[in-house]
Amino acid sequence: MIEERTDIEMLETKPEQTVAIRTDDHDGHRDPSRRSFLRWFLGIGSVSVAGVLSVPLIRFALDPLMRTTTQTDWSDLGPASDFAEVNVPQKRTISITQMDGWRKVVMEKSIYVVKGNDGVLSVFTATCPHLGCSVKWVDTNNQFKCPCHNGAFSPEGKLISGPPPRDLDTLESRLVDGHLQIRYQSFRQLVKTKEVLA
């Protein structure tokens, strides 16, 4: 019985001896200065590489937050002479590109071109300032009508009746080499004043 206990104790101590031998160098002595140097060298190198690689990722993540507004380009509606004989509002569809956070979004938007009594062209967005439904021109009533809540607007975009809080929103326009161009913008709904959304 006594010999069996001795064998078990010897087997249990063997792995500890093996571990102790692996931490020593060829001569059986420890070299703490070299190991410390390698440990510091690898640590500093890892931190440096991680710092260099994180710069473009941080820049990419913060870029949309650093932009103040989303500016849309001018859209060409064609020669202004095409609207010279306009007696009723003319509907057009344009493609606009906007940056929405990290995404580049291409959308189709409807607008109306109206010639005033003075012959000057004005451009309205077809979005109702109430809840964003698309207004339509109705020849029989000589009005713009919103199909969602029966908002009515005059040919000049003035509010006639219904729940919309303001007139139709006009868009910035200009003439360049005889072509009518507009800059599309989106506006806040359900408010009495025209507020551009960034």
Short mmCIF file of C-alpha atoms in Angstrom, two decimals:
data_model
loop_
_atom_site.label_atom_id
_atom_site.label_comp_id
_atom_site.label_asym_id
_atom_site.label_seq_id
_atom_site.Cartn_x
_atom_site.Cartn_y
_atom_site.Cartn_z
CA MET A 1 0.00 0.00 0.00
CA ILE A 2 2.80 2.46 0.79
CA GLU A 3 4.62 1.93 -2.60
CA GLU A 4 1.46 2.66 -4.63
CA ARG A 5 1.07 6.12 -3.01
CA THR A 6 4.63 7.01 -3.90
CA ASP A 7 4.08 6.26 -7.64
CA ILE A 8 1.01 8.48 -7.77
CA GLU A 9 2.85 11.40 -6.22
CA MET A 10 5.69 11.08 -8.73
CA LEU A 11 3.32 11.10 -11.68
CA GLU A 12 1.60 14.23 -10.43
CA THR A 13 4.83 16.15 -10.08
CA LYS A 14 6.16 15.40 -13.59
CA PRO A 15 4.10 18.00 -15.52
CA GLU A 16 5.20 20.76 -13.11
CA GLN A 17 8.84 19.91 -13.73
CA THR A 18 8.31 20.02 -17.49
CA VAL A 19 6.75 23.48 -17.31
CA ALA A 20 9.60 24.77 -15.22
CA ILE A 21 12.17 23.54 -17.75
CA ARG A 22 10.41 25.26 -20.70
CA THR A 23 10.73 28.71 -19.14
CA ASP A 24 14.49 28.41 -18.95
CA ASP A 25 16.91 29.11 -21.81
CA HIS A 26 19.55 26.71 -23.20
CA ASP A 27 21.78 27.05 -20.18
CA GLY A 28 18.93 26.51 -17.76
CA HIS A 29 18.93 30.17 -16.69
CA ARG A 30 16.21 32.76 -17.17
CA ASP A 31 16.87 35.92 -19.20
CA PRO A 32 14.33 38.49 -17.96
CA SER A 33 15.79 41.45 -19.86
CA ARG A 34 15.42 39.86 -23.31
CA ARG A 35 11.91 38.59 -22.59
CA SER A 36 10.80 41.97 -21.31
CA PHE A 37 12.21 43.69 -24.38
CA LEU A 38 10.38 41.33 -26.73
CA ARG A 39 7.17 41.74 -24.78
CA TRP A 40 7.37 45.56 -24.94
CA PHE A 41 8.41 45.50 -28.59
CA LEU A 42 5.42 43.33 -29.61
CA GLY A 43 3.03 45.42 -27.50
CA ILE A 44 4.14 48.74 -28.95
CA GLY A 45 4.14 47.31 -32.47
CA SER A 46 0.61 45.97 -32.11
CA VAL A 47 -0.71 49.28 -30.76
CA SER A 48 1.00 51.22 -33.58
CA VAL A 49 -0.42 48.99 -36.32
CA ALA A 50 -3.91 49.14 -34.78
CA GLY A 51 -3.69 52.94 -34.60
CA VAL A 52 -2.67 53.30 -38.25
CA LEU A 53 -5.42 50.94 -39.44
CA SER A 54 -8.12 52.67 -37.38
CA VAL A 55 -7.57 56.15 -38.90
CA PRO A 56 -9.49 55.49 -42.17
CA LEU A 57 -12.23 53.66 -40.29
CA ILE A 58 -12.75 56.58 -37.89
CA ARG A 59 -12.71 59.05 -40.77
CA PHE A 60 -15.30 56.99 -42.68
CA ALA A 61 -17.55 56.73 -39.62
CA LEU A 62 -17.44 60.44 -38.76
CA ASP A 63 -17.62 61.87 -42.28
CA PRO A 64 -21.46 62.09 -42.51
CA LEU A 65 -21.61 63.75 -39.10
CA MET A 66 -19.15 66.44 -40.17
CA ARG A 67 -21.20 67.44 -43.22
CA THR A 68 -23.54 70.31 -42.51
CA THR A 69 -26.11 69.96 -45.31
CA THR A 70 -27.00 67.75 -48.22
CA GLN A 71 -26.80 69.84 -51.37
CA THR A 72 -28.51 68.68 -54.54
CA ASP A 73 -27.29 69.57 -58.01
CA TRP A 74 -29.20 71.68 -60.50
CA SER A 75 -31.58 69.71 -62.72
CA ASP A 76 -32.21 70.75 -66.33
CA LEU A 77 -35.88 70.88 -67.39
CA GLY A 78 -35.11 71.71 -71.01
CA PRO A 79 -35.44 74.91 -73.08
CA ALA A 80 -37.51 77.62 -71.44
CA SER A 81 -39.24 78.09 -74.80
CA ASP A 82 -40.97 74.74 -74.22
CA PHE A 83 -42.97 76.44 -71.48
CA ALA A 84 -43.64 79.70 -73.33
CA GLU A 85 -47.15 78.69 -74.40
CA VAL A 86 -48.05 77.01 -71.13
CA ASN A 87 -51.58 77.84 -70.01
CA VAL A 88 -51.89 75.13 -67.38
CA PRO A 89 -49.25 73.76 -64.97
CA GLN A 90 -46.91 71.29 -66.63
CA LYS A 91 -45.82 68.22 -64.69
CA ARG A 92 -42.22 66.96 -65.00
CA THR A 93 -40.30 64.15 -63.31
CA ILE A 94 -36.65 64.62 -62.41
CA SER A 95 -33.97 62.37 -60.92
CA ILE A 96 -32.05 63.72 -57.96
CA THR A 97 -29.12 62.29 -56.03
CA GLN A 98 -28.78 62.86 -52.31
CA MET A 99 -26.48 61.61 -49.58
CA ASP A 100 -28.53 60.07 -46.79
CA GLY A 101 -26.03 59.39 -44.03
CA TRP A 102 -23.66 56.83 -45.52
CA ARG A 103 -25.89 56.01 -48.48
CA LYS A 104 -26.11 57.59 -51.91
CA VAL A 105 -29.80 57.72 -52.85
CA VAL A 106 -31.23 58.38 -56.34
CA MET A 107 -34.92 59.36 -56.33
CA GLU A 108 -37.57 60.36 -58.84
CA LYS A 109 -39.44 63.54 -57.91
CA SER A 110 -42.41 65.24 -59.54
CA ILE A 111 -42.58 69.01 -59.98
CA TYR A 112 -44.94 71.47 -61.70
CA VAL A 113 -43.88 74.38 -63.92
CA VAL A 114 -46.33 77.29 -63.88
CA LYS A 115 -46.29 80.48 -65.94
CA GLY A 116 -47.53 83.49 -64.01
CA ASN A 117 -49.59 86.37 -65.38
CA ASP A 118 -46.35 88.32 -65.84
CA GLY A 119 -44.90 85.50 -67.96
CA VAL A 120 -42.35 84.46 -65.32
CA LEU A 121 -41.96 80.71 -64.81
CA SER A 122 -42.30 79.28 -61.31
CA VAL A 123 -41.66 75.73 -60.20
CA PHE A 124 -43.53 73.95 -57.40
CA THR A 125 -42.83 70.66 -55.73
CA ALA A 126 -45.71 68.20 -56.13
CA THR A 127 -45.49 67.22 -52.45
CA CYS A 128 -48.34 68.39 -50.26
CA PRO A 129 -47.04 70.30 -47.19
CA HIS A 130 -49.62 68.50 -45.04
CA LEU A 131 -48.53 64.84 -44.95
CA GLY A 132 -46.43 64.51 -48.08
CA CYS A 133 -48.96 63.10 -50.57
CA SER A 134 -48.54 63.99 -54.24
CA VAL A 135 -50.82 66.76 -55.42
CA LYS A 136 -52.37 66.59 -58.90
CA TRP A 137 -53.55 69.27 -61.29
CA VAL A 138 -57.30 69.03 -61.99
CA ASP A 139 -58.31 70.89 -65.16
CA THR A 140 -62.03 70.84 -64.41
CA ASN A 141 -61.56 72.67 -61.08
CA ASN A 142 -58.56 74.71 -62.23
CA GLN A 143 -56.85 73.71 -58.99
CA PHE A 144 -54.17 71.52 -57.53
CA LYS A 145 -55.83 68.82 -55.41
CA CYS A 146 -54.35 66.57 -52.77
CA PRO A 147 -56.08 63.17 -52.97
CA CYS A 148 -55.31 62.24 -49.37
CA HIS A 149 -57.17 64.95 -47.41
CA ASN A 150 -58.73 67.14 -50.13
CA GLY A 151 -56.33 70.03 -49.80
CA ALA A 152 -56.87 72.53 -52.65
CA PHE A 153 -54.39 75.04 -54.13
CA SER A 154 -54.74 77.74 -56.77
CA PRO A 155 -52.76 77.59 -60.07
CA GLU A 156 -50.22 79.88 -58.36
CA GLY A 157 -49.81 77.35 -55.51
CA LYS A 158 -51.81 79.36 -52.94
CA LEU A 159 -53.73 77.39 -50.33
CA ILE A 160 -57.50 77.54 -50.96
CA SER A 161 -58.92 74.99 -48.52
CA GLY A 162 -58.18 71.84 -46.56
CA PRO A 163 -55.78 70.89 -43.77
CA PRO A 164 -52.43 71.83 -45.40
CA PRO A 165 -50.73 74.46 -43.21
CA ARG A 166 -49.25 76.55 -46.06
CA ASP A 167 -49.01 77.11 -49.83
CA LEU A 168 -47.25 74.70 -52.16
CA ASP A 169 -43.47 74.97 -51.82
CA THR A 170 -41.64 76.75 -54.61
CA LEU A 171 -38.25 75.53 -55.81
CA GLU A 172 -35.21 77.61 -56.63
CA SER A 173 -34.95 78.07 -60.41
CA ARG A 174 -32.74 79.83 -62.95
CA LEU A 175 -32.23 80.24 -66.68
CA VAL A 176 -28.87 79.08 -68.09
CA ASP A 177 -28.30 79.39 -71.85
CA GLY A 178 -32.05 79.43 -72.40
CA HIS A 179 -32.62 76.28 -70.32
CA LEU A 180 -34.76 76.21 -67.21
CA GLN A 181 -32.93 74.64 -64.28
CA ILE A 182 -34.15 73.92 -60.75
CA ARG A 183 -32.60 72.83 -57.49
CA TYR A 184 -34.83 70.32 -55.76
CA GLN A 185 -35.21 70.47 -51.99
CA SER A 186 -37.38 68.74 -49.41
CA PHE A 187 -39.37 70.74 -46.88
CA ARG A 188 -40.72 70.04 -43.41
CA GLN A 189 -44.39 69.08 -43.31
CA LEU A 190 -47.11 70.16 -40.89
CA VAL A 191 -45.56 73.57 -40.17
CA LYS A 192 -46.79 76.97 -41.33
CA THR A 193 -43.42 78.24 -42.49
CA LYS A 194 -41.30 76.76 -45.28
CA GLU A 195 -38.33 74.98 -43.69
CA VAL A 196 -35.69 73.20 -45.75
CA LEU A 197 -34.74 69.75 -44.54
CA ALA A 198 -30.97 69.20 -44.36
#
